[in-house]
Amino acid sequence: MLITVILGGLAAAGATWAEPWVKQGLEGMLMAEQRMTPAELRLFTLLVCLFGAAVLSWLIGNGGAVSLTFGALLGVFIPRALNGYGGQRRH
């Protein structure tokens, strides 16, 4: 279960890093005529990363949707909370 939480967190944290590659892949495919908004692209990238983490978790044999989602929640929330806390601390 812990490995699944970690995979979810890594997927969510890595979604920002993977966004340019997902955008490039979408532009090269059928999406050339229809563009995604930045929010839709971020969400799609997060879902792609979560799907990859779910497949990896399944292959390891330690899959769990709740723990994967909880890890993703932490992966999205913690960096923003730390940035917010660091911003408040400087003032």
mmCIF file of N, CA, C and O in Angstrom:
data_model
loop_
_atom_site.group_PDB
_atom_site.id
_atom_site.type_symbol
_atom_site.label_atom_id
_atom_site.label_comp_id
_atom_site.label_asym_id
_atom_site.label_seq_id
_atom_site.Cartn_x
_atom_site.Cartn_y
_atom_site.Cartn_z
ATOM 1 N N MET A 1 0.827 -1.191 0.000
ATOM 2 C CA MET A 1 0.000 0.000 0.000
ATOM 3 C C MET A 1 0.869 1.252 0.000
ATOM 4 O O MET A 1 0.555 2.206 -0.699
ATOM 5 N N LEU A 2 1.942 1.241 0.746
ATOM 6 C CA LEU A 2 2.804 2.417 0.809
ATOM 7 C C LEU A 2 3.443 2.709 -0.545
ATOM 8 O O LEU A 2 3.549 3.868 -0.944
ATOM 9 N N ILE A 3 3.830 1.669 -1.249
ATOM 10 C CA ILE A 3 4.429 1.876 -2.574
ATOM 11 C C ILE A 3 3.421 2.500 -3.534
ATOM 12 O O ILE A 3 3.773 3.327 -4.373
ATOM 13 N N THR A 4 2.157 2.162 -3.386
ATOM 14 C CA THR A 4 1.125 2.735 -4.244
ATOM 15 C C THR A 4 0.926 4.212 -3.924
ATOM 16 O O THR A 4 0.736 5.029 -4.836
ATOM 17 N N VAL A 5 0.970 4.579 -2.653
ATOM 18 C CA VAL A 5 0.875 5.994 -2.263
ATOM 19 C C VAL A 5 2.059 6.763 -2.855
ATOM 20 O O VAL A 5 1.902 7.857 -3.394
ATOM 21 N N ILE A 6 3.246 6.174 -2.771
ATOM 22 C CA ILE A 6 4.440 6.821 -3.315
ATOM 23 C C ILE A 6 4.331 6.969 -4.834
ATOM 24 O O ILE A 6 4.657 8.024 -5.385
ATOM 25 N N LEU A 7 3.858 5.923 -5.519
ATOM 26 C CA LEU A 7 3.678 6.007 -6.973
ATOM 27 C C LEU A 7 2.674 7.094 -7.342
ATOM 28 O O LEU A 7 2.867 7.820 -8.321
ATOM 29 N N GLY A 8 1.589 7.204 -6.587
ATOM 30 C CA GLY A 8 0.606 8.257 -6.848
ATOM 31 C C GLY A 8 1.195 9.641 -6.653
ATOM 32 O O GLY A 8 0.953 10.557 -7.449
ATOM 33 N N GLY A 9 1.977 9.802 -5.597
ATOM 34 C CA GLY A 9 2.631 11.088 -5.353
ATOM 35 C C GLY A 9 3.627 11.439 -6.444
ATOM 36 O O GLY A 9 3.698 12.585 -6.897
ATOM 37 N N LEU A 10 4.395 10.457 -6.875
ATOM 38 C CA LEU A 10 5.352 10.697 -7.957
ATOM 39 C C LEU A 10 4.649 11.015 -9.272
ATOM 40 O O LEU A 10 5.126 11.859 -10.047
ATOM 41 N N ALA A 11 3.528 10.359 -9.521
ATOM 42 C CA ALA A 11 2.764 10.635 -10.745
ATOM 43 C C ALA A 11 2.243 12.061 -10.745
ATOM 44 O O ALA A 11 2.325 12.766 -11.756
ATOM 45 N N ALA A 12 1.715 12.502 -9.613
ATOM 46 C CA ALA A 12 1.175 13.861 -9.541
ATOM 47 C C ALA A 12 2.288 14.898 -9.601
ATOM 48 O O ALA A 12 2.158 15.919 -10.271
ATOM 49 N N ALA A 13 3.385 14.626 -8.919
ATOM 50 C CA ALA A 13 4.494 15.579 -8.948
ATOM 51 C C ALA A 13 5.158 15.599 -10.320
ATOM 52 O O ALA A 13 5.618 16.642 -10.776
ATOM 53 N N GLY A 14 5.200 14.462 -10.989
ATOM 54 C CA GLY A 14 5.821 14.385 -12.302
ATOM 55 C C GLY A 14 4.950 14.886 -13.437
ATOM 56 O O GLY A 14 5.418 15.052 -14.560
ATOM 57 N N ALA A 15 3.678 15.135 -13.159
ATOM 58 C CA ALA A 15 2.765 15.593 -14.210
ATOM 59 C C ALA A 15 3.194 16.950 -14.754
ATOM 60 O O ALA A 15 3.088 17.197 -15.956
ATOM 61 N N THR A 16 3.700 17.824 -13.909
ATOM 62 C CA THR A 16 4.161 19.129 -14.381
ATOM 63 C C THR A 16 5.361 18.965 -15.303
ATOM 64 O O THR A 16 5.477 19.656 -16.303
ATOM 65 N N TRP A 17 6.224 18.038 -14.957
ATOM 66 C CA TRP A 17 7.403 17.771 -15.765
ATOM 67 C C TRP A 17 7.033 17.136 -17.109
ATOM 68 O O TRP A 17 7.664 17.408 -18.124
ATOM 69 N N ALA A 18 6.018 16.290 -17.117
ATOM 70 C CA ALA A 18 5.634 15.548 -18.321
ATOM 71 C C ALA A 18 4.733 16.343 -19.263
ATOM 72 O O ALA A 18 4.508 15.919 -20.398
ATOM 73 N N GLU A 19 4.232 17.476 -18.818
ATOM 74 C CA GLU A 19 3.258 18.227 -19.613
ATOM 75 C C GLU A 19 3.753 18.604 -21.009
ATOM 76 O O GLU A 19 3.019 18.439 -21.992
ATOM 77 N N PRO A 20 4.991 19.089 -21.185
ATOM 78 C CA PRO A 20 5.427 19.424 -22.552
ATOM 79 C C PRO A 20 5.443 18.217 -23.493
ATOM 80 O O PRO A 20 5.103 18.341 -24.672
ATOM 81 N N TRP A 21 5.811 17.034 -22.972
ATOM 82 C CA TRP A 21 5.854 15.847 -23.818
ATOM 83 C C TRP A 21 4.451 15.372 -24.188
ATOM 84 O O TRP A 21 4.219 14.935 -25.302
ATOM 85 N N VAL A 22 3.532 15.476 -23.251
ATOM 86 C CA VAL A 22 2.147 15.092 -23.551
ATOM 87 C C VAL A 22 1.557 16.058 -24.565
ATOM 88 O O VAL A 22 0.890 15.640 -25.518
ATOM 89 N N LYS A 23 1.827 17.338 -24.406
ATOM 90 C CA LYS A 23 1.320 18.333 -25.352
ATOM 91 C C LYS A 23 1.879 18.069 -26.744
ATOM 92 O O LYS A 23 1.154 18.118 -27.732
ATOM 93 N N GLN A 24 3.159 17.784 -26.830
ATOM 94 C CA GLN A 24 3.782 17.492 -28.118
ATOM 95 C C GLN A 24 3.181 16.232 -28.745
ATOM 96 O O GLN A 24 2.922 16.192 -29.941
ATOM 97 N N GLY A 25 2.924 15.221 -27.925
ATOM 98 C CA GLY A 25 2.313 13.994 -28.432
ATOM 99 C C GLY A 25 0.898 14.218 -28.923
ATOM 100 O O GLY A 25 0.494 13.665 -29.952
ATOM 101 N N LEU A 26 0.147 15.034 -28.212
ATOM 102 C CA LEU A 26 -1.227 15.318 -28.630
ATOM 103 C C LEU A 26 -1.252 16.138 -29.914
ATOM 104 O O LEU A 26 -2.110 15.937 -30.769
ATOM 105 N N GLU A 27 -0.331 17.079 -30.038
ATOM 106 C CA GLU A 27 -0.301 17.898 -31.243
ATOM 107 C C GLU A 27 0.091 17.064 -32.460
ATOM 108 O O GLU A 27 -0.334 17.348 -33.568
ATOM 109 N N GLY A 28 0.875 16.031 -32.261
ATOM 110 C CA GLY A 28 1.284 15.180 -33.357
ATOM 111 C C GLY A 28 0.221 14.176 -33.760
ATOM 112 O O GLY A 28 0.300 13.567 -34.812
ATOM 113 N N MET A 29 -0.781 13.986 -32.922
ATOM 114 C CA MET A 29 -1.827 13.008 -33.209
ATOM 115 C C MET A 29 -3.057 13.699 -33.768
ATOM 116 O O MET A 29 -2.957 14.705 -34.448
ATOM 117 N N LEU A 30 -4.189 13.177 -33.438
ATOM 118 C CA LEU A 30 -5.456 13.664 -33.986
ATOM 119 C C LEU A 30 -5.878 15.024 -33.449
ATOM 120 O O LEU A 30 -6.820 15.613 -33.952
ATOM 121 N N MET A 31 -5.210 15.528 -32.426
ATOM 122 C CA MET A 31 -5.651 16.766 -31.789
ATOM 123 C C MET A 31 -5.158 18.013 -32.519
ATOM 124 O O MET A 31 -5.234 19.102 -31.991
ATOM 125 N N ALA A 32 -4.615 17.869 -33.713
ATOM 126 C CA ALA A 32 -4.074 19.015 -34.430
ATOM 127 C C ALA A 32 -5.155 20.041 -34.772
ATOM 128 O O ALA A 32 -4.890 21.231 -34.797
ATOM 129 N N GLU A 33 -6.368 19.574 -34.996
ATOM 130 C CA GLU A 33 -7.445 20.493 -35.351
ATOM 131 C C GLU A 33 -8.121 21.100 -34.130
ATOM 132 O O GLU A 33 -8.696 22.170 -34.210
ATOM 133 N N GLN A 34 -8.054 20.419 -33.017
ATOM 134 C CA GLN A 34 -8.758 20.875 -31.825
ATOM 135 C C GLN A 34 -7.750 21.023 -30.686
ATOM 136 O O GLN A 34 -7.120 20.066 -30.275
ATOM 137 N N ARG A 35 -7.617 22.215 -30.174
ATOM 138 C CA ARG A 35 -6.662 22.505 -29.107
ATOM 139 C C ARG A 35 -7.320 22.336 -27.737
ATOM 140 O O ARG A 35 -8.507 22.572 -27.581
ATOM 141 N N MET A 36 -6.516 21.964 -26.772
ATOM 142 C CA MET A 36 -6.984 21.846 -25.393
ATOM 143 C C MET A 36 -6.632 23.134 -24.651
ATOM 144 O O MET A 36 -5.610 23.759 -24.939
ATOM 145 N N THR A 37 -7.468 23.507 -23.700
ATOM 146 C CA THR A 37 -7.139 24.647 -22.850
ATOM 147 C C THR A 37 -6.003 24.223 -21.923
ATOM 148 O O THR A 37 -5.770 23.026 -21.714
ATOM 149 N N PRO A 38 -5.281 25.178 -21.341
ATOM 150 C CA PRO A 38 -4.203 24.812 -20.415
ATOM 151 C C PRO A 38 -4.675 23.960 -19.235
ATOM 152 O O PRO A 38 -3.976 23.040 -18.815
ATOM 153 N N ALA A 39 -5.864 24.234 -18.722
ATOM 154 C CA ALA A 39 -6.392 23.439 -17.604
ATOM 155 C C ALA A 39 -6.700 22.001 -18.047
ATOM 156 O O ALA A 39 -6.414 21.049 -17.323
ATOM 157 N N GLU A 40 -7.277 21.866 -19.240
ATOM 158 C CA GLU A 40 -7.555 20.524 -19.762
ATOM 159 C C GLU A 40 -6.262 19.755 -20.007
ATOM 160 O O GLU A 40 -6.176 18.557 -19.726
ATOM 161 N N LEU A 41 -5.243 20.434 -20.497
ATOM 162 C CA LEU A 41 -3.963 19.789 -20.749
ATOM 163 C C LEU A 41 -3.327 19.321 -19.445
ATOM 164 O O LEU A 41 -2.797 18.219 -19.363
ATOM 165 N N ARG A 42 -3.380 20.160 -18.403
ATOM 166 C CA ARG A 42 -2.840 19.765 -17.095
ATOM 167 C C ARG A 42 -3.573 18.566 -16.538
ATOM 168 O O ARG A 42 -2.968 17.631 -16.007
ATOM 169 N N LEU A 43 -4.886 18.564 -16.642
ATOM 170 C CA LEU A 43 -5.681 17.447 -16.150
ATOM 171 C C LEU A 43 -5.393 16.180 -16.942
ATOM 172 O O LEU A 43 -5.216 15.104 -16.363
ATOM 173 N N PHE A 44 -5.321 16.295 -18.257
ATOM 174 C CA PHE A 44 -5.027 15.133 -19.093
ATOM 175 C C PHE A 44 -3.654 14.566 -18.770
ATOM 176 O O PHE A 44 -3.462 13.348 -18.694
ATOM 177 N N THR A 45 -2.663 15.435 -18.569
ATOM 178 C CA THR A 45 -1.320 14.988 -18.218
ATOM 179 C C THR A 45 -1.328 14.272 -16.879
ATOM 180 O O THR A 45 -0.680 13.230 -16.720
ATOM 181 N N LEU A 46 -2.041 14.796 -15.905
ATOM 182 C CA LEU A 46 -2.143 14.132 -14.606
ATOM 183 C C LEU A 46 -2.776 12.757 -14.747
ATOM 184 O O LEU A 46 -2.304 11.780 -14.157
ATOM 185 N N LEU A 47 -3.816 12.656 -15.566
ATOM 186 C CA LEU A 47 -4.467 11.362 -15.768
ATOM 187 C C LEU A 47 -3.552 10.369 -16.474
ATOM 188 O O LEU A 47 -3.546 9.182 -16.132
ATOM 189 N N VAL A 48 -2.765 10.830 -17.422
ATOM 190 C CA VAL A 48 -1.813 9.951 -18.104
ATOM 191 C C VAL A 48 -0.775 9.436 -17.103
ATOM 192 O O VAL A 48 -0.454 8.244 -17.074
ATOM 193 N N CYS A 49 -0.261 10.317 -16.275
ATOM 194 C CA CYS A 49 0.726 9.915 -15.267
ATOM 195 C C CYS A 49 0.111 8.975 -14.239
ATOM 196 O O CYS A 49 0.751 7.998 -13.817
ATOM 197 N N LEU A 50 -1.111 9.239 -13.819
ATOM 198 C CA LEU A 50 -1.786 8.348 -12.870
ATOM 199 C C LEU A 50 -2.055 6.983 -13.492
ATOM 200 O O LEU A 50 -1.942 5.956 -12.815
ATOM 201 N N PHE A 51 -2.395 6.962 -14.762
ATOM 202 C CA PHE A 51 -2.607 5.683 -15.434
ATOM 203 C C PHE A 51 -1.309 4.881 -15.472
ATOM 204 O O PHE A 51 -1.297 3.678 -15.227
ATOM 205 N N GLY A 52 -0.218 5.558 -15.786
ATOM 206 C CA GLY A 52 1.086 4.885 -15.780
ATOM 207 C C GLY A 52 1.433 4.345 -14.400
ATOM 208 O O GLY A 52 1.932 3.228 -14.263
ATOM 209 N N ALA A 53 1.152 5.125 -13.361
ATOM 210 C CA ALA A 53 1.412 4.664 -11.996
ATOM 211 C C ALA A 53 0.504 3.501 -11.632
ATOM 212 O O ALA A 53 0.935 2.570 -10.936
ATOM 213 N N ALA A 54 -0.736 3.518 -12.101
ATOM 214 C CA ALA A 54 -1.654 2.417 -11.815
ATOM 215 C C ALA A 54 -1.201 1.128 -12.488
ATOM 216 O O ALA A 54 -1.251 0.052 -11.880
ATOM 217 N N VAL A 55 -0.721 1.233 -13.724
ATOM 218 C CA VAL A 55 -0.219 0.045 -14.419
ATOM 219 C C VAL A 55 1.020 -0.492 -13.717
ATOM 220 O O VAL A 55 1.143 -1.702 -13.491
ATOM 221 N N LEU A 56 1.920 0.396 -13.330
ATOM 222 C CA LEU A 56 3.119 -0.031 -12.618
ATOM 223 C C LEU A 56 2.769 -0.667 -11.281
ATOM 224 O O LEU A 56 3.318 -1.708 -10.905
ATOM 225 N N SER A 57 1.819 -0.087 -10.575
ATOM 226 C CA SER A 57 1.372 -0.647 -9.305
ATOM 227 C C SER A 57 0.733 -2.018 -9.500
ATOM 228 O O SER A 57 0.938 -2.933 -8.707
ATOM 229 N N TRP A 58 -0.018 -2.165 -10.574
ATOM 230 C CA TRP A 58 -0.646 -3.449 -10.875
ATOM 231 C C TRP A 58 0.408 -4.503 -11.199
ATOM 232 O O TRP A 58 0.303 -5.651 -10.777
ATOM 233 N N LEU A 59 1.437 -4.099 -11.960
ATOM 234 C CA LEU A 59 2.502 -5.039 -12.307
ATOM 235 C C LEU A 59 3.289 -5.480 -11.073
ATOM 236 O O LEU A 59 3.719 -6.627 -10.987
ATOM 237 N N ILE A 60 3.467 -4.571 -10.136
ATOM 238 C CA ILE A 60 4.153 -4.910 -8.897
ATOM 239 C C ILE A 60 3.280 -5.830 -8.049
ATOM 240 O O ILE A 60 3.779 -6.632 -7.270
ATOM 241 N N GLY A 61 1.973 -5.733 -8.235
ATOM 242 C CA GLY A 61 1.049 -6.562 -7.473
ATOM 243 C C GLY A 61 0.581 -5.913 -6.194
ATOM 244 O O GLY A 61 0.136 -6.579 -5.274
ATOM 245 N N ASN A 62 0.695 -4.608 -6.154
ATOM 246 C CA ASN A 62 0.324 -3.883 -4.948
ATOM 247 C C ASN A 62 -0.656 -2.767 -5.291
ATOM 248 O O ASN A 62 -0.543 -1.668 -4.793
ATOM 249 N N GLY A 63 -1.597 -3.054 -6.173
ATOM 250 C CA GLY A 63 -2.502 -2.023 -6.651
ATOM 251 C C GLY A 63 -3.598 -1.695 -5.663
ATOM 252 O O GLY A 63 -4.053 -2.535 -4.910
ATOM 253 N N GLY A 64 -3.995 -0.457 -5.670
ATOM 254 C CA GLY A 64 -5.092 -0.001 -4.840
ATOM 255 C C GLY A 64 -5.502 1.393 -5.270
ATOM 256 O O GLY A 64 -4.672 2.302 -5.262
ATOM 257 N N ALA A 65 -6.742 1.550 -5.664
ATOM 258 C CA ALA A 65 -7.202 2.834 -6.188
ATOM 259 C C ALA A 65 -7.203 3.917 -5.122
ATOM 260 O O ALA A 65 -6.835 5.063 -5.390
ATOM 261 N N VAL A 66 -7.575 3.573 -3.909
ATOM 262 C CA VAL A 66 -7.655 4.577 -2.849
ATOM 263 C C VAL A 66 -6.265 5.093 -2.497
ATOM 264 O O VAL A 66 -6.042 6.303 -2.411
ATOM 265 N N SER A 67 -5.323 4.190 -2.322
ATOM 266 C CA SER A 67 -3.983 4.636 -1.953
ATOM 267 C C SER A 67 -3.301 5.371 -3.108
ATOM 268 O O SER A 67 -2.552 6.321 -2.885
ATOM 269 N N LEU A 68 -3.558 4.974 -4.334
ATOM 270 C CA LEU A 68 -3.006 5.676 -5.490
ATOM 271 C C LEU A 68 -3.570 7.091 -5.573
ATOM 272 O O LEU A 68 -2.840 8.056 -5.789
ATOM 273 N N THR A 69 -4.856 7.225 -5.368
ATOM 274 C CA THR A 69 -5.494 8.541 -5.394
ATOM 275 C C THR A 69 -5.022 9.406 -4.241
ATOM 276 O O THR A 69 -4.797 10.604 -4.396
ATOM 277 N N PHE A 70 -4.857 8.809 -3.061
ATOM 278 C CA PHE A 70 -4.350 9.556 -1.911
ATOM 279 C C PHE A 70 -2.935 10.058 -2.182
ATOM 280 O O PHE A 70 -2.607 11.203 -1.865
ATOM 281 N N GLY A 71 -2.107 9.216 -2.771
ATOM 282 C CA GLY A 71 -0.756 9.644 -3.126
ATOM 283 C C GLY A 71 -0.770 10.776 -4.131
ATOM 284 O O GLY A 71 0.017 11.725 -4.037
ATOM 285 N N ALA A 72 -1.663 10.702 -5.108
ATOM 286 C CA ALA A 72 -1.785 11.781 -6.093
ATOM 287 C C ALA A 72 -2.246 13.075 -5.427
ATOM 288 O O ALA A 72 -1.760 14.159 -5.758
ATOM 289 N N LEU A 73 -3.160 12.960 -4.502
ATOM 290 C CA LEU A 73 -3.624 14.132 -3.759
ATOM 291 C C LEU A 73 -2.463 14.790 -3.028
ATOM 292 O O LEU A 73 -2.290 16.008 -3.081
ATOM 293 N N LEU A 74 -1.644 13.972 -2.371
ATOM 294 C CA LEU A 74 -0.480 14.512 -1.675
ATOM 295 C C LEU A 74 0.522 15.105 -2.658
ATOM 296 O O LEU A 74 1.122 16.146 -2.385
ATOM 297 N N GLY A 75 0.705 14.447 -3.791
ATOM 298 C CA GLY A 75 1.643 14.945 -4.793
ATOM 299 C C GLY A 75 1.238 16.277 -5.398
ATOM 300 O O GLY A 75 2.084 17.073 -5.794
ATOM 301 N N VAL A 76 -0.045 16.535 -5.459
ATOM 302 C CA VAL A 76 -0.521 17.819 -5.974
ATOM 303 C C VAL A 76 -0.511 18.870 -4.860
ATOM 304 O O VAL A 76 -0.119 20.016 -5.066
ATOM 305 N N PHE A 77 -0.892 18.473 -3.659
ATOM 306 C CA PHE A 77 -1.087 19.435 -2.574
ATOM 307 C C PHE A 77 0.215 19.873 -1.908
ATOM 308 O O PHE A 77 0.411 21.063 -1.647
ATOM 309 N N ILE A 78 1.110 18.950 -1.628
ATOM 310 C CA ILE A 78 2.294 19.270 -0.826
ATOM 311 C C ILE A 78 3.194 20.323 -1.473
ATOM 312 O O ILE A 78 3.578 21.281 -0.797
ATOM 313 N N PRO A 79 3.545 20.218 -2.766
ATOM 314 C CA PRO A 79 4.392 21.291 -3.331
ATOM 315 C C PRO A 79 3.734 22.666 -3.274
ATOM 316 O O PRO A 79 4.385 23.663 -2.995
ATOM 317 N N ARG A 80 2.429 22.717 -3.501
ATOM 318 C CA ARG A 80 1.738 24.007 -3.449
ATOM 319 C C ARG A 80 1.652 24.536 -2.027
ATOM 320 O O ARG A 80 1.775 25.733 -1.792
ATOM 321 N N ALA A 81 1.455 23.645 -1.076
ATOM 322 C CA ALA A 81 1.412 24.061 0.325
ATOM 323 C C ALA A 81 2.777 24.570 0.773
ATOM 324 O O ALA A 81 2.867 25.572 1.484
ATOM 325 N N LEU A 82 3.833 23.900 0.361
ATOM 326 C CA LEU A 82 5.174 24.351 0.726
ATOM 327 C C LEU A 82 5.509 25.687 0.076
ATOM 328 O O LEU A 82 6.133 26.541 0.710
ATOM 329 N N ASN A 83 5.095 25.879 -1.176
ATOM 330 C CA ASN A 83 5.309 27.171 -1.832
ATOM 331 C C ASN A 83 4.521 28.267 -1.133
ATOM 332 O O ASN A 83 5.011 29.380 -0.961
ATOM 333 N N GLY A 84 3.293 27.961 -0.741
ATOM 334 C CA GLY A 84 2.472 28.937 -0.024
ATOM 335 C C GLY A 84 3.045 29.266 1.340
ATOM 336 O O GLY A 84 3.086 30.412 1.765
ATOM 337 N N TYR A 85 3.534 28.257 2.032
ATOM 338 C CA TYR A 85 4.128 28.468 3.344
ATOM 339 C C TYR A 85 5.411 29.262 3.224
ATOM 340 O O TYR A 85 5.666 30.173 4.007
ATOM 341 N N GLY A 86 6.208 28.971 2.210
ATOM 342 C CA GLY A 86 7.460 29.719 1.999
ATOM 343 C C GLY A 86 7.183 31.162 1.637
ATOM 344 O O GLY A 86 7.914 32.062 2.042
ATOM 345 N N GLY A 87 6.123 31.411 0.890
ATOM 346 C CA GLY A 87 5.752 32.762 0.523
ATOM 347 C C GLY A 87 5.268 33.566 1.709
ATOM 348 O O GLY A 87 5.575 34.746 1.845
ATOM 349 N N GLN A 88 4.537 32.952 2.623
ATOM 350 C CA GLN A 88 4.059 33.628 3.817
ATOM 351 C C GLN A 88 5.195 33.899 4.785
ATOM 352 O O GLN A 88 5.200 34.890 5.494
ATOM 353 N N ARG A 89 6.134 33.013 4.816
ATOM 354 C CA ARG A 89 7.236 33.110 5.767
ATOM 355 C C ARG A 89 8.135 34.275 5.451
ATOM 356 O O ARG A 89 8.727 34.888 6.335
ATOM 357 N N ARG A 90 8.251 34.634 4.184
ATOM 358 C CA ARG A 90 9.158 35.723 3.779
ATOM 359 C C ARG A 90 8.601 37.090 4.095
ATOM 360 O O ARG A 90 9.307 38.058 4.154
ATOM 361 N N HIS A 91 7.301 37.203 4.246
ATOM 362 C CA HIS A 91 6.706 38.531 4.458
ATOM 363 C C HIS A 91 6.835 38.970 5.867
ATOM 364 O O HIS A 91 6.785 38.531 6.839
#
